PDB file of C-alpha atoms in Angstrom:
ATOM      1  CA  ALA A   1      22.428   7.210  51.005  1.00  0.00           C
ATOM      2  CA  GLY A   2      20.233   8.607  53.792  1.00  0.00           C
ATOM      3  CA  LEU A   3      18.448   6.660  56.458  1.00  0.00           C
ATOM      4  CA  ALA A   4      15.267   4.984  55.284  1.00  0.00           C
ATOM      5  CA  ARG A   5      12.123   6.046  57.159  1.00  0.00           C
ATOM      6  CA  ALA A   6       9.813   3.294  58.348  1.00  0.00           C
ATOM      7  CA  PRO A   7       6.392   3.230  56.700  1.00  0.00           C
ATOM      8  CA  PHE A   8       3.783   5.558  58.177  1.00  0.00           C
ATOM      9  CA  HIS A   9       0.839   3.857  59.856  1.00  0.00           C
ATOM     10  CA  GLN A  10      -1.818   6.499  60.501  1.00  0.00           C
ATOM     11  CA  VAL A  11      -4.662   7.959  58.485  1.00  0.00           C
ATOM     12  CA  HIS A  12      -5.854  11.321  59.835  1.00  0.00           C
ATOM     13  CA  LEU A  13      -9.467  12.490  59.496  1.00  0.00           C
ATOM     14  CA  HIS A  14     -10.290  16.204  59.272  1.00  0.00           C
ATOM     15  CA  SER A  15     -12.889  18.644  58.042  1.00  0.00           C
ATOM     16  CA  THR A  16     -11.961  21.941  56.417  1.00  0.00           C
ATOM     17  CA  GLY A  17     -13.448  24.275  59.035  1.00  0.00           C
ATOM     18  CA  SER A  18     -14.565  26.615  56.270  1.00  0.00           C
ATOM     19  CA  VAL A  19     -16.716  26.600  53.171  1.00  0.00           C
ATOM     20  CA  ALA A  20     -15.221  26.926  49.684  1.00  0.00           C
ATOM     21  CA  PRO A  21     -15.058  24.908  46.473  1.00  0.00           C
ATOM     22  CA  ASN A  22     -12.492  22.089  46.339  1.00  0.00           C
ATOM     23  CA  LYS A  23     -10.433  24.092  43.821  1.00  0.00           C
ATOM     24  CA  ASN A  24      -9.902  26.848  46.420  1.00  0.00           C
ATOM     25  CA  PHE A  25      -8.551  24.402  49.008  1.00  0.00           C
ATOM     26  CA  ILE A  26      -6.291  22.813  46.396  1.00  0.00           C
ATOM     27  CA  SER A  27      -5.018  26.229  45.338  1.00  0.00           C
ATOM     28  CA  TYR A  28      -4.382  27.212  48.969  1.00  0.00           C
ATOM     29  CA  LEU A  29      -2.430  24.017  49.578  1.00  0.00           C
ATOM     30  CA  SER A  30      -0.232  24.666  46.539  1.00  0.00           C
ATOM     31  CA  ARG A  31       0.671  28.133  47.898  1.00  0.00           C
ATOM     32  CA  SER A  32       1.057  27.428  51.616  1.00  0.00           C
ATOM     33  CA  TRP A  33       2.497  23.978  52.179  1.00  0.00           C
ATOM     34  CA  GLY A  34       4.187  25.041  55.445  1.00  0.00           C
ATOM     35  CA  ASN A  35       0.941  26.260  57.039  1.00  0.00           C
ATOM     36  CA  ALA A  36      -1.382  23.385  56.202  1.00  0.00           C
ATOM     37  CA  TYR A  37      -0.801  20.125  54.466  1.00  0.00           C
ATOM     38  CA  TYR A  38      -3.013  17.142  53.717  1.00  0.00           C
ATOM     39  CA  THR A  39      -3.039  14.457  51.072  1.00  0.00           C
ATOM     40  CA  HIS A  40      -6.713  14.248  50.044  1.00  0.00           C
ATOM     41  CA  ILE A  41      -9.830  16.402  49.998  1.00  0.00           C
ATOM     42  CA  VAL A  42     -13.342  14.960  49.790  1.00  0.00           C
ATOM     43  CA  GLY A  43     -16.243  17.046  48.520  1.00  0.00           C
ATOM     44  CA  GLU A  44     -18.356  17.821  45.472  1.00  0.00           C
ATOM     45  CA  GLY A  45     -18.915  14.099  44.926  1.00  0.00           C
ATOM     46  CA  GLN A  46     -15.243  13.179  44.666  1.00  0.00           C
ATOM     47  CA  ALA A  47     -12.014  12.594  46.517  1.00  0.00           C
ATOM     48  CA  ILE A  48      -8.967  14.341  45.124  1.00  0.00           C
ATOM     49  CA  GLN A  49      -5.430  13.341  46.003  1.00  0.00           C
ATOM     50  CA  VAL A  50      -3.509  16.604  46.326  1.00  0.00           C
ATOM     51  CA  ALA A  51      -0.175  15.351  47.698  1.00  0.00           C
ATOM     52  CA  ASN A  52       1.856  12.181  47.970  1.00  0.00           C
ATOM     53  CA  VAL A  53       1.021   9.634  50.643  1.00  0.00           C
ATOM     54  CA  ASN A  54       3.428   7.890  53.019  1.00  0.00           C
ATOM     55  CA  GLY A  55       5.432  10.992  53.883  1.00  0.00           C
ATOM     56  CA  GLY A  56       3.770  12.570  56.911  1.00  0.00           C
ATOM     57  CA  ALA A  57       1.937  15.880  56.767  1.00  0.00           C
ATOM     58  CA  TYR A  58       1.573  19.145  58.655  1.00  0.00           C
ATOM     59  CA  ASP A  59      -1.981  18.401  59.714  1.00  0.00           C
ATOM     60  CA  VAL A  60      -2.567  17.363  63.352  1.00  0.00           C
ATOM     61  CA  GLY A  61       0.190  19.147  65.236  1.00  0.00           C
ATOM     62  CA  GLY A  62       3.155  17.902  67.183  1.00  0.00           C
ATOM     63  CA  ASP A  63       4.763  14.515  66.776  1.00  0.00           C
ATOM     64  CA  TRP A  64       1.905  12.893  64.864  1.00  0.00           C
ATOM     65  CA  ASN A  65       2.350  15.273  61.915  1.00  0.00           C
ATOM     66  CA  TRP A  66       4.998  12.932  60.630  1.00  0.00           C
ATOM     67  CA  GLU A  67       3.236   9.665  61.455  1.00  0.00           C
ATOM     68  CA  GLY A  68       0.525  10.063  58.831  1.00  0.00           C
ATOM     69  CA  TYR A  69       0.365   7.864  55.775  1.00  0.00           C
ATOM     70  CA  ALA A  70      -2.516  10.066  54.569  1.00  0.00           C
ATOM     71  CA  SER A  71      -4.579  13.024  55.781  1.00  0.00           C
ATOM     72  CA  ILE A  72      -8.131  13.525  54.530  1.00  0.00           C
ATOM     73  CA  GLU A  73     -10.043  16.817  54.650  1.00  0.00           C
ATOM     74  CA  PHE A  74     -13.851  16.629  54.347  1.00  0.00           C
ATOM     75  CA  ASN A  75     -14.903  19.834  52.584  1.00  0.00           C
ATOM     76  CA  GLU A  76     -17.589  21.568  54.653  1.00  0.00           C
ATOM     77  CA  ASN A  77     -19.043  23.158  51.500  1.00  0.00           C
ATOM     78  CA  VAL A  78     -22.219  21.061  51.800  1.00  0.00           C
ATOM     79  CA  HIS A  79     -25.687  22.401  51.022  1.00  0.00           C
ATOM     80  CA  SER A  80     -28.005  19.439  51.553  1.00  0.00           C
ATOM     81  CA  GLN A  81     -28.284  16.150  53.404  1.00  0.00           C
ATOM     82  CA  ALA A  82     -28.056  14.338  50.064  1.00  0.00           C
ATOM     83  CA  GLU A  83     -24.737  16.045  49.264  1.00  0.00           C
ATOM     84  CA  PHE A  84     -23.416  15.242  52.721  1.00  0.00           C
ATOM     85  CA  ASN A  85     -24.483  11.595  52.509  1.00  0.00           C
ATOM     86  CA  ARG A  86     -22.835  11.202  49.091  1.00  0.00           C
ATOM     87  CA  ASP A  87     -19.554  12.745  50.255  1.00  0.00           C
ATOM     88  CA  TYR A  88     -19.610  10.968  53.628  1.00  0.00           C
ATOM     89  CA  LYS A  89     -19.645   7.601  51.848  1.00  0.00           C
ATOM     90  CA  ILE A  90     -16.611   8.696  49.828  1.00  0.00           C
ATOM     91  CA  TYR A  91     -14.858   9.945  52.998  1.00  0.00           C
ATOM     92  CA  ILE A  92     -15.364   6.645  54.809  1.00  0.00           C
ATOM     93  CA  ALA A  93     -14.425   4.488  51.814  1.00  0.00           C
ATOM     94  CA  LEU A  94     -11.300   6.558  51.169  1.00  0.00           C
ATOM     95  CA  ALA A  95     -10.208   6.359  54.821  1.00  0.00           C
ATOM     96  CA  ARG A  96     -10.578   2.582  54.762  1.00  0.00           C
ATOM     97  CA  GLN A  97      -8.781   2.265  51.397  1.00  0.00           C
ATOM     98  CA  LEU A  98      -5.852   4.402  52.572  1.00  0.00           C
ATOM     99  CA  ALA A  99      -5.670   2.510  55.863  1.00  0.00           C
ATOM    100  CA  LYS A 100      -5.340  -0.761  53.941  1.00  0.00           C
ATOM    101  CA  GLU A 101      -2.592   0.783  51.800  1.00  0.00           C
ATOM    102  CA  ALA A 102      -0.787   1.860  55.002  1.00  0.00           C
ATOM    103  CA  GLY A 103      -0.893  -1.680  56.380  1.00  0.00           C
ATOM    104  CA  ILE A 104      -3.469  -0.866  59.042  1.00  0.00           C
ATOM    105  CA  THR A 105      -5.447  -4.005  59.865  1.00  0.00           C
ATOM    106  CA  ASP A 106      -7.555  -2.787  62.802  1.00  0.00           C
ATOM    107  CA  PHE A 107     -10.118  -0.253  61.613  1.00  0.00           C
ATOM    108  CA  THR A 108     -11.188   0.697  65.149  1.00  0.00           C
ATOM    109  CA  LEU A 109     -11.177   4.508  65.168  1.00  0.00           C
ATOM    110  CA  ASP A 110      -8.982   6.431  67.612  1.00  0.00           C
ATOM    111  CA  THR A 111      -7.215   3.550  69.299  1.00  0.00           C
ATOM    112  CA  PRO A 112      -4.269   4.278  71.622  1.00  0.00           C
ATOM    113  CA  GLY A 113      -0.846   4.015  70.042  1.00  0.00           C
ATOM    114  CA  SER A 114       0.749   5.255  66.874  1.00  0.00           C
ATOM    115  CA  VAL A 115      -1.020   2.950  64.389  1.00  0.00           C
ATOM    116  CA  GLY A 116      -4.555   3.426  63.071  1.00  0.00           C
ATOM    117  CA  ILE A 117      -7.195   5.784  61.777  1.00  0.00           C
ATOM    118  CA  LYS A 118      -7.279   8.903  63.966  1.00  0.00           C
ATOM    119  CA  THR A 119      -9.506  11.964  64.098  1.00  0.00           C
ATOM    120  CA  HIS A 120      -7.854  15.341  64.561  1.00  0.00           C
ATOM    121  CA  ASN A 121      -9.953  15.553  67.729  1.00  0.00           C
ATOM    122  CA  TYR A 122      -8.279  12.407  69.089  1.00  0.00           C
ATOM    123  CA  ALA A 123      -4.795  13.712  68.270  1.00  0.00           C
ATOM    124  CA  SER A 124      -5.617  16.892  70.194  1.00  0.00           C
ATOM    125  CA  ALA A 125      -7.201  15.092  73.153  1.00  0.00           C
ATOM    126  CA  THR A 126      -4.184  12.825  73.568  1.00  0.00           C
ATOM    127  CA  GLY A 127      -1.572  15.581  73.649  1.00  0.00           C
ATOM    128  CA  HIS A 128      -0.184  15.581  70.138  1.00  0.00           C
ATOM    129  CA  GLY A 129       0.200  19.327  69.759  1.00  0.00           C
ATOM    130  CA  SER A 130      -3.165  20.692  68.601  1.00  0.00           C
ATOM    131  CA  ASP A 131      -6.456  21.952  69.981  1.00  0.00           C
ATOM    132  CA  HIS A 132      -8.648  21.157  66.947  1.00  0.00           C
ATOM    133  CA  VAL A 133     -11.746  18.977  67.323  1.00  0.00           C
ATOM    134  CA  ASP A 134     -12.525  18.251  63.678  1.00  0.00           C
ATOM    135  CA  PRO A 135     -14.170  16.466  62.024  1.00  0.00           C
ATOM    136  CA  LEU A 136     -16.616  15.719  64.867  1.00  0.00           C
ATOM    137  CA  PRO A 137     -18.658  18.986  65.040  1.00  0.00           C
ATOM    138  CA  PHE A 138     -19.080  19.079  61.257  1.00  0.00           C
ATOM    139  CA  LEU A 139     -20.189  15.442  61.096  1.00  0.00           C
ATOM    140  CA  ALA A 140     -22.581  15.924  64.032  1.00  0.00           C
ATOM    141  CA  LYS A 141     -24.181  18.890  62.232  1.00  0.00           C
ATOM    142  CA  TRP A 142     -25.211  16.435  59.500  1.00  0.00           C
ATOM    143  CA  GLY A 143     -26.379  13.664  61.849  1.00  0.00           C
ATOM    144  CA  VAL A 144     -23.233  11.550  62.220  1.00  0.00           C
ATOM    145  CA  SER A 145     -22.379  10.896  65.862  1.00  0.00           C
ATOM    146  CA  TYR A 146     -18.927   9.839  67.000  1.00  0.00           C
ATOM    147  CA  ASP A 147     -20.302   6.324  67.581  1.00  0.00           C
ATOM    148  CA  LYS A 148     -21.680   6.192  64.016  1.00  0.00           C
ATOM    149  CA  LEU A 149     -18.348   7.404  62.631  1.00  0.00           C
ATOM    150  CA  LYS A 150     -16.546   4.694  64.606  1.00  0.00           C
ATOM    151  CA  HIS A 151     -18.981   2.066  63.292  1.00  0.00           C
ATOM    152  CA  ASP A 152     -18.700   3.236  59.692  1.00  0.00           C
ATOM    153  CA  ILE A 153     -14.885   3.380  59.771  1.00  0.00           C
ATOM    154  CA  LYS A 154     -14.764  -0.139  61.206  1.00  0.00           C
ATOM    155  CA  TYR A 155     -17.332  -1.721  58.877  1.00  0.00           C
ATOM    156  CA  GLY A 156     -17.648   0.639  55.884  1.00  0.00           C
ATOM    157  CA  VAL A 157     -20.788   1.972  54.238  1.00  0.00           C
ATOM    158  CA  GLY A 158     -21.024  -0.265  51.192  1.00  0.00           C
ATOM    159  CA  ASN A 159     -19.084   1.735  48.601  1.00  0.00           C
ATOM    160  CA  VAL A 160     -15.557   1.422  47.278  1.00  0.00           C
ATOM    161  CA  VAL A 161     -13.361   4.313  46.179  1.00  0.00           C
ATOM    162  CA  THR A 162     -11.852   3.813  42.738  1.00  0.00           C
ATOM    163  CA  PRO A 163      -9.354   5.934  40.762  1.00  0.00           C
ATOM    164  CA  SER A 164     -10.511   8.036  37.846  1.00  0.00           C
ATOM    165  CA  LYS A 165      -8.997  10.911  35.827  1.00  0.00           C
ATOM    166  CA  PRO A 166      -6.370  13.231  37.332  1.00  0.00           C
ATOM    167  CA  ALA A 167      -7.818  16.497  38.664  1.00  0.00           C
ATOM    168  CA  ASN A 168      -5.276  18.640  36.822  1.00  0.00           C
ATOM    169  CA  ASN A 169      -1.833  18.528  35.250  1.00  0.00           C
ATOM    170  CA  SER A 170      -0.059  18.593  38.636  1.00  0.00           C
ATOM    171  CA  GLY A 171      -0.465  14.842  39.050  1.00  0.00           C
ATOM    172  CA  SER A 172      -3.371  14.991  41.483  1.00  0.00           C
ATOM    173  CA  LYS A 173      -5.647  11.984  41.334  1.00  0.00           C
ATOM    174  CA  THR A 174      -9.427  12.302  41.451  1.00  0.00           C
ATOM    175  CA  LEU A 175     -11.316   9.508  43.127  1.00  0.00           C
ATOM    176  CA  GLY A 176     -15.037   8.829  43.062  1.00  0.00           C
ATOM    177  CA  VAL A 177     -17.442   6.278  44.437  1.00  0.00           C
ATOM    178  CA  GLY A 178     -17.680   3.030  42.535  1.00  0.00           C
ATOM    179  CA  ALA A 179     -20.736   0.824  42.822  1.00  0.00           C
ATOM    180  CA  HIS A 180     -19.217  -2.424  44.088  1.00  0.00           C
TER     181      HIS A 180
END
């Protein structure tokens, strides 16, 4: 038997950096695991789990790649404020749900240390092997400041993410907003 790995205690927040339908990002992930890897994508009114959680990911660079319980990409394929607002609620609810699953109890965004919800920007700024600043510029484009993101991660936005049908036969799970 091999050595057991301790549970992962980070949730990483990203945005795609490009515009395409969810299916294109899912297809890319299935072909290029070694170049980019994340566990969920949010967009088009849903969150889709595209890989297993609690196994690290190739998503923020350096040592924190393997500290992630989950990594969420916010699809930048947004055409209106209403679409953004809908998907932003899913993004926040999913981040909070995954953090709870990972055993994270402090929902303060970007805290020092190896436990918590972290933006890719924070991982870069604290020397963890990347120079990316997502998801902050994308969120700011749609009116969400860093302070608002911090507030919403800590307190939520009033919606709960709930499982629904799988996205395809590969075992991906599709998640949507439930009215709770």
